[in-house]
Short mmCIF file of C-alpha atoms in Angstrom, two decimals:
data_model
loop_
_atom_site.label_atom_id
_atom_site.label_comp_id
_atom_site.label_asym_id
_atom_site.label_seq_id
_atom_site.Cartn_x
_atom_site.Cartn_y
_atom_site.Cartn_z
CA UNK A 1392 -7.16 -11.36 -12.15
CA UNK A 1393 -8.66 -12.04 -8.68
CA UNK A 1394 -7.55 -9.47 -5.73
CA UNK A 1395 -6.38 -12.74 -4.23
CA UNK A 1396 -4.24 -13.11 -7.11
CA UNK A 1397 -2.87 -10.03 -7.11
CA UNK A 1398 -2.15 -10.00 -3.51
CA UNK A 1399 -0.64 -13.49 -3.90
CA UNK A 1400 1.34 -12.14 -6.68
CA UNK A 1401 2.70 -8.86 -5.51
CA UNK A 1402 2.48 -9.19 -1.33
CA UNK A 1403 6.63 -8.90 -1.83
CA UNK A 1404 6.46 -6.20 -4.52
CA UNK A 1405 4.32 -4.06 -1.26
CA UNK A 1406 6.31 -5.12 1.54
CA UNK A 1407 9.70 -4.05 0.03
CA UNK A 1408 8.61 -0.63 -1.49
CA UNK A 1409 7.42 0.09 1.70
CA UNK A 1410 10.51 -1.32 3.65
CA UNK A 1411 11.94 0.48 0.96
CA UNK A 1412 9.98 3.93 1.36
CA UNK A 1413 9.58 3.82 5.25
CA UNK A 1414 13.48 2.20 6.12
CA UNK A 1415 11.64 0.77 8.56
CA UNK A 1416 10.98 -3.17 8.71
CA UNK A 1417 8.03 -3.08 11.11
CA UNK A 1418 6.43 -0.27 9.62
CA UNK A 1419 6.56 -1.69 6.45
CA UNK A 1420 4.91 -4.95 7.64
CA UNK A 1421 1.66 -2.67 9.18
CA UNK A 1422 1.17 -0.70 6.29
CA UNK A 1423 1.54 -3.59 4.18
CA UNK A 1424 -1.20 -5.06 5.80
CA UNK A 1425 -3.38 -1.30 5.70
CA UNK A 1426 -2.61 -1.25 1.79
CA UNK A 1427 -4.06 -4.65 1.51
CA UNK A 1428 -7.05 -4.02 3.66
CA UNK A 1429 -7.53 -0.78 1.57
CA UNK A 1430 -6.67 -2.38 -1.61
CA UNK A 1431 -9.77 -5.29 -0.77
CA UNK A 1432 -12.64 -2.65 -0.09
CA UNK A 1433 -11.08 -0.71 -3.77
CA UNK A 1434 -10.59 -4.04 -5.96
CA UNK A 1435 -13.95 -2.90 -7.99
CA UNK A 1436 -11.69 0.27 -9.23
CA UNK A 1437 -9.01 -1.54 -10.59
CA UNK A 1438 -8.64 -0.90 -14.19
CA UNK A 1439 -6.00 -3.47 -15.81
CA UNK A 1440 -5.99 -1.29 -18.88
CA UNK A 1441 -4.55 1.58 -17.17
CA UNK A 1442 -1.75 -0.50 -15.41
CA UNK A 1443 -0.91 -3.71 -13.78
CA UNK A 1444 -1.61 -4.39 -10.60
CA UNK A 1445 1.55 -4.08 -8.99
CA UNK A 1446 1.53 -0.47 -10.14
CA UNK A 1447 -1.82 0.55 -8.60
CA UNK A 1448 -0.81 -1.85 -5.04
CA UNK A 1449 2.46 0.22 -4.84
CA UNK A 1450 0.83 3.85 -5.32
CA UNK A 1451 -1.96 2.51 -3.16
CA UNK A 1452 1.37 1.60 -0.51
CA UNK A 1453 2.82 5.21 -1.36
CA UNK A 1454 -0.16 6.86 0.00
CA UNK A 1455 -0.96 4.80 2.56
CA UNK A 1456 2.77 5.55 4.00
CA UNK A 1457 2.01 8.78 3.50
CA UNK A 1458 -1.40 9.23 5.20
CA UNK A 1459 0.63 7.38 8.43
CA UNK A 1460 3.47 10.06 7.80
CA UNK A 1461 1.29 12.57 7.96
CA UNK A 1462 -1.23 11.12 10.87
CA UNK A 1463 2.21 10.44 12.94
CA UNK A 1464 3.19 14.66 12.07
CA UNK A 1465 -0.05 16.21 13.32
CA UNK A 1466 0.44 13.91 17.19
CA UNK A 1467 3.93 15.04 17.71
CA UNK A 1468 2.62 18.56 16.82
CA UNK A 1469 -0.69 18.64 18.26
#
């Protein structure tokens, strides 16, 4: 599988956990497009024999959401 494939395949699967994880439509739509950007430069690491790539899109979604959960913490703190 191509990462065009997979993105092809799975740009709903992304979008929705995130809308999902974030409850946030807009939100969702950025860091769909950061996972995807992220997921491009990291295609060499994916490893179909330790799960599919819908799995290793949507953890790669989970921490993106998390790194901008965390980024959007440390301005209203600092």
């Amino acid at each position: 599988m191509t990462f065009a494939q997979a993105a092809e395949e799975h740009l709903d699967d992304v979008y929705g956990y995130l809308a999902w994880f974030t409850g946030d439509r807009f939100a969702a739509e950025d860091l769909s497009a950061e996972t995807f950007e992220r997921a491009l430069r990291l295609w060499h690491r994916f490893d179909p024999e330790r799960g599919s790539a819908r799995t290793w899109l949507c953890q790669m979604a989970r921490t993106v959401a998390l790194d901008h959960f965390r980024s959007e913490r440390r301005r209203e703190v600092g």
